[in-house]
Amino acid sequence: TQLLEQSPQFLSIQEGENLTVYCNSSSVFSSLQWYRQEPGEGPVLLVTVVTGGEVKKLKRLTFQFGDARKDSSLHITAAQPGDTGLYLCAGDKGGAQKLVFGQGTRLTINP
Amino acid sequence: GAGVSQSPRYKVTKRGQDVALRCDPISGHVSLYWYRQALGQGPEFLTYFNYEAQQDKSGLPNDRFSAERPEGSISTLTIQRTEQRDSAMYRCASSSGQGGVYNEQFFGPGTRLTVL
C-alpha cells in the first residue's frame, strides 16, 4: 500500500503548456517536500511546505499544501524542456525525519 | 565542499555473496539515511542514524540487511547472502539536523547493485 499516491505517474506535454501533479494521502504529515530527480542522479529538493494551505512559488513552479496537510500539488506554468524529470513528493510525519516518498511522476516536455 | 558520496557506484555480485555499500555524508551532517530505489519509483526508507546511533531500522527488509555508522560519519550498509530480489539502486542521504524541525536531505549518486 502506497502511503503517498502521485498522479499522474507519466505525463508528456508540449513546451508552453501548463500542468499539475498531485500527491495525495489519507495520512497527515507535518511537512511535505517536492524533489526533482534527473537520470543517474539523486533527488534534489525543490521546496518544503509546512503549514496547511501554504502556497510557495519557485519561478514557474507553484506548490500548495492542502488545508488538512494530507495532500499537495505542483503546478508548472509554461513548461519548458528543462523541466523534464522525475518529480517526487515526500512526507515527513514529524520528529523522526523519516521521509515517505510517493512513486513519482515522470514528466516529459517536448520541444 | 563535497556532496554525499557513495561507493562503489556499481556492484555486480553472485547470489549468496555478501556486499558492503559505503556512504560518505556531507562533512558535519548529523543525520544519515539509507534508501532503496527501484527504477522509476520513489526511494523507499531503510534506516537512519543520528550521529552513530541507529534511530530507526524499520525499513530494513529482513535480517540479512544491516547498517552501521560507528564513528558518526561514514556508514556501511551490508547485505548478507544476497538474493536476486536485492537488486536495486541503494541511495544514501544526509542532513544537518537530528529531529524536530525538518532539515533538507541531500542525496548521494547511489550504488547500483545487481545480484546474478
Coordinates of C-alpha atoms in Angstrom, one line a residue:
Chain A
T1 CA 0.0 0.0 0.0
Q2 CA 1.4 3.3 -1.1
L3 CA 1.2 5.9 1.7
L4 CA 1.6 8.8 -0.8
E5 CA -0.1 8.5 -4.2
Q6 CA 1.1 10.6 -7.0
S7 CA -0.8 11.3 -10.2
P8 CA -0.4 11.1 -13.0
Q9 CA 2.5 8.6 -13.0
F10 CA 3.5 9.7 -16.5
L11 CA 2.9 12.9 -18.3
S12 CA 4.1 14.0 -21.7
I13 CA 3.1 17.5 -22.9
Q14 CA 4.3 20.2 -25.4
E15 CA 6.5 23.1 -24.4
G16 CA 4.5 26.1 -23.2
E17 CA 1.6 24.1 -21.8
N18 CA 0.6 24.1 -18.1
L19 CA 0.4 21.1 -15.9
T20 CA -0.4 20.0 -12.4
V21 CA 0.9 17.0 -10.5
Y22 CA -0.9 15.7 -7.4
C23 CA 0.3 14.0 -4.3
N24 CA -2.5 12.5 -2.1
S25 CA -2.6 10.6 1.2
S26 CA -5.0 9.6 3.9
S27 CA -2.3 10.4 6.5
V28 CA -1.4 13.8 8.0
F29 CA 2.1 15.0 7.5
S30 CA 4.0 17.6 9.5
S31 CA 5.7 18.7 6.3
L32 CA 5.8 17.7 2.7
Q33 CA 8.7 18.0 0.2
W34 CA 8.9 18.0 -3.5
Y35 CA 12.0 16.7 -5.2
R36 CA 13.2 16.5 -8.8
Q37 CA 15.4 13.7 -10.0
E38 CA 17.4 13.6 -13.2
P39 CA 18.5 10.3 -14.7
G40 CA 21.6 8.9 -12.9
E41 CA 21.3 11.4 -10.1
G42 CA 19.8 11.5 -6.6
P43 CA 16.7 13.5 -5.8
V44 CA 17.2 17.2 -5.3
L45 CA 14.9 19.2 -3.0
L46 CA 12.7 21.8 -4.7
V47 CA 10.6 23.0 -1.8
T48 CA 9.3 22.2 1.7
V49 CA 5.7 23.1 2.7
V50 CA 4.8 23.0 6.4
T51 CA 1.6 24.9 7.1
G52 CA -1.8 23.7 5.9
G53 CA -3.0 25.8 3.0
E54 CA 0.5 27.1 2.3
V55 CA 1.4 28.1 -1.2
K56 CA 5.1 28.5 -2.3
K57 CA 6.3 29.7 -5.7
L58 CA 9.6 28.9 -7.3
K59 CA 9.7 30.8 -10.6
R60 CA 7.2 28.9 -12.8
L61 CA 6.5 26.3 -10.2
T62 CA 3.7 26.7 -7.6
F63 CA 3.4 24.3 -4.7
Q64 CA 0.4 24.0 -2.5
F65 CA -0.1 22.1 0.8
G66 CA -3.7 21.0 1.5
D67 CA -5.5 22.6 4.4
A68 CA -5.6 19.2 6.2
R69 CA -1.9 18.6 5.5
K70 CA -2.7 15.3 3.7
D71 CA -2.1 16.3 0.1
S72 CA -0.1 18.6 -2.1
S73 CA 0.1 19.8 -5.7
L74 CA 2.8 21.1 -8.0
H75 CA 1.7 23.3 -10.8
I76 CA 4.1 24.3 -13.6
T77 CA 3.3 27.2 -15.9
A78 CA 4.6 27.4 -19.4
A79 CA 6.6 24.1 -19.2
Q80 CA 10.0 24.0 -20.8
P81 CA 12.1 21.0 -21.9
G82 CA 14.4 21.7 -19.0
D83 CA 11.5 20.8 -16.7
T84 CA 11.7 17.2 -17.8
G85 CA 12.5 14.7 -15.0
L86 CA 11.0 12.6 -12.2
Y87 CA 9.1 14.6 -9.7
L88 CA 8.7 13.1 -6.2
C89 CA 6.7 14.2 -3.2
A90 CA 7.8 13.0 0.2
G91 CA 6.1 13.3 3.5
D92 CA 7.6 13.7 7.0
K93 CA 5.4 12.6 9.9
G94 CA 7.4 14.6 12.3
G95 CA 10.1 14.0 14.9
A96 CA 11.9 11.1 13.3
Q97 CA 12.5 12.8 9.9
K98 CA 11.7 9.6 8.2
L99 CA 10.6 10.5 4.7
V100 CA 7.9 8.6 2.9
F101 CA 8.1 9.0 -0.8
G102 CA 5.5 8.8 -3.5
Q103 CA 6.1 6.7 -6.5
G104 CA 6.9 9.7 -8.6
T105 CA 5.6 11.4 -11.7
R106 CA 7.7 11.1 -14.9
L107 CA 7.4 14.4 -16.7
T108 CA 8.5 14.9 -20.3
I109 CA 8.3 18.3 -22.0
N110 CA 8.5 18.0 -25.8
P111 CA 10.0 21.0 -27.7
Chain B
G1 CA 32.5 21.3 -0.4
A2 CA 31.9 17.8 -1.5
G3 CA 28.4 16.4 -1.5
V4 CA 27.3 12.9 -0.4
S5 CA 29.4 10.2 -2.0
Q6 CA 28.8 6.5 -2.3
S7 CA 31.0 3.6 -3.3
P8 CA 31.1 1.6 -5.3
R9 CA 28.8 3.2 -7.9
Y10 CA 28.1 -0.2 -9.4
K11 CA 28.3 -3.6 -7.9
V12 CA 27.6 -6.9 -9.6
T13 CA 27.7 -10.0 -7.3
K14 CA 26.6 -13.6 -7.4
R15 CA 23.6 -14.8 -5.4
G16 CA 24.7 -15.8 -1.9
Q17 CA 27.6 -13.4 -1.6
D18 CA 27.8 -10.6 1.0
V19 CA 28.1 -7.0 -0.1
A20 CA 29.1 -3.8 1.7
L21 CA 27.9 -0.4 0.4
R22 CA 29.6 2.7 1.7
C23 CA 28.3 6.2 2.2
D24 CA 30.3 9.3 3.0
P25 CA 27.9 12.1 4.1
I26 CA 28.5 15.8 3.9
S27 CA 31.0 16.8 6.5
G28 CA 29.4 17.7 9.8
H29 CA 26.0 16.3 8.9
V30 CA 24.4 14.7 11.9
S31 CA 21.8 12.5 10.3
L32 CA 22.4 9.8 7.7
Y33 CA 19.7 7.9 5.8
W34 CA 19.7 4.8 3.6
Y35 CA 17.0 4.3 0.9
R36 CA 16.4 1.7 -1.8
Q37 CA 15.0 2.9 -5.1
A38 CA 13.5 0.8 -7.8
L39 CA 13.8 2.1 -11.4
G40 CA 11.3 4.9 -12.0
Q41 CA 10.0 4.8 -8.4
G42 CA 10.5 6.9 -5.3
P43 CA 13.1 6.0 -2.7
E44 CA 12.0 3.5 0.0
F45 CA 13.2 4.2 3.5
L46 CA 15.5 1.6 5.0
T47 CA 17.2 3.0 8.1
Y48 CA 18.7 6.2 9.6
F49 CA 21.3 7.4 12.1
N50 CA 21.8 10.4 14.3
Y51 CA 25.5 10.5 14.9
E52 CA 26.5 6.9 15.5
A53 CA 23.1 5.8 16.9
Q54 CA 20.7 3.9 14.6
Q55 CA 17.4 5.6 15.3
D56 CA 15.1 3.6 13.1
K57 CA 15.7 0.4 11.2
S58 CA 12.0 -0.4 10.5
G59 CA 12.6 -0.3 6.7
L60 CA 15.2 -3.0 6.5
P61 CA 13.5 -5.8 4.6
N62 CA 14.9 -8.7 6.8
D63 CA 17.8 -9.7 9.0
R64 CA 20.2 -10.1 6.0
F65 CA 20.3 -6.3 5.9
S66 CA 22.3 -4.3 8.5
A67 CA 23.9 -0.9 8.8
E68 CA 26.4 0.8 10.9
R69 CA 27.9 4.2 11.4
P70 CA 30.5 3.6 14.2
E71 CA 32.1 7.0 14.3
G72 CA 29.1 9.1 13.4
S73 CA 30.4 9.8 9.9
I74 CA 30.9 7.1 7.2
S75 CA 28.2 4.5 7.1
T76 CA 28.1 1.0 5.7
L77 CA 25.0 -0.9 4.6
T78 CA 25.7 -4.7 4.5
I79 CA 23.6 -7.3 2.7
Q80 CA 24.4 -10.9 3.6
R81 CA 23.7 -13.9 1.4
T82 CA 22.4 -11.6 -1.4
E83 CA 19.4 -12.7 -3.4
Q84 CA 18.3 -11.6 -6.9
R85 CA 15.4 -9.6 -5.3
D86 CA 18.0 -7.4 -3.6
S87 CA 19.0 -5.9 -7.0
A88 CA 18.2 -2.1 -6.8
M89 CA 19.7 1.3 -6.5
Y90 CA 20.7 2.0 -2.9
R91 CA 20.9 5.6 -2.0
C92 CA 22.3 7.4 1.0
A93 CA 21.3 10.9 2.1
S94 CA 22.5 13.2 4.9
S95 CA 21.1 16.2 6.7
S96 CA 22.4 18.7 9.2
G97 CA 19.7 18.3 11.9
Q98 CA 18.6 15.5 14.1
G99 CA 14.9 15.8 14.6
G100 CA 12.0 18.1 15.3
V101 CA 12.1 20.7 12.5
Y102 CA 12.6 19.1 9.1
N103 CA 16.0 19.5 7.6
E104 CA 16.8 19.1 3.9
Q105 CA 18.2 15.7 3.0
F106 CA 21.0 15.7 0.4
F107 CA 21.2 12.6 -1.7
G108 CA 24.2 10.7 -3.0
P109 CA 24.5 9.3 -6.5
G110 CA 23.6 5.8 -5.3
T111 CA 25.1 2.3 -5.7
R112 CA 23.5 0.2 -8.4
L113 CA 23.5 -3.4 -7.0
T114 CA 22.9 -6.3 -9.4
V115 CA 22.7 -9.8 -8.0
L116 CA 23.1 -12.5 -10.6

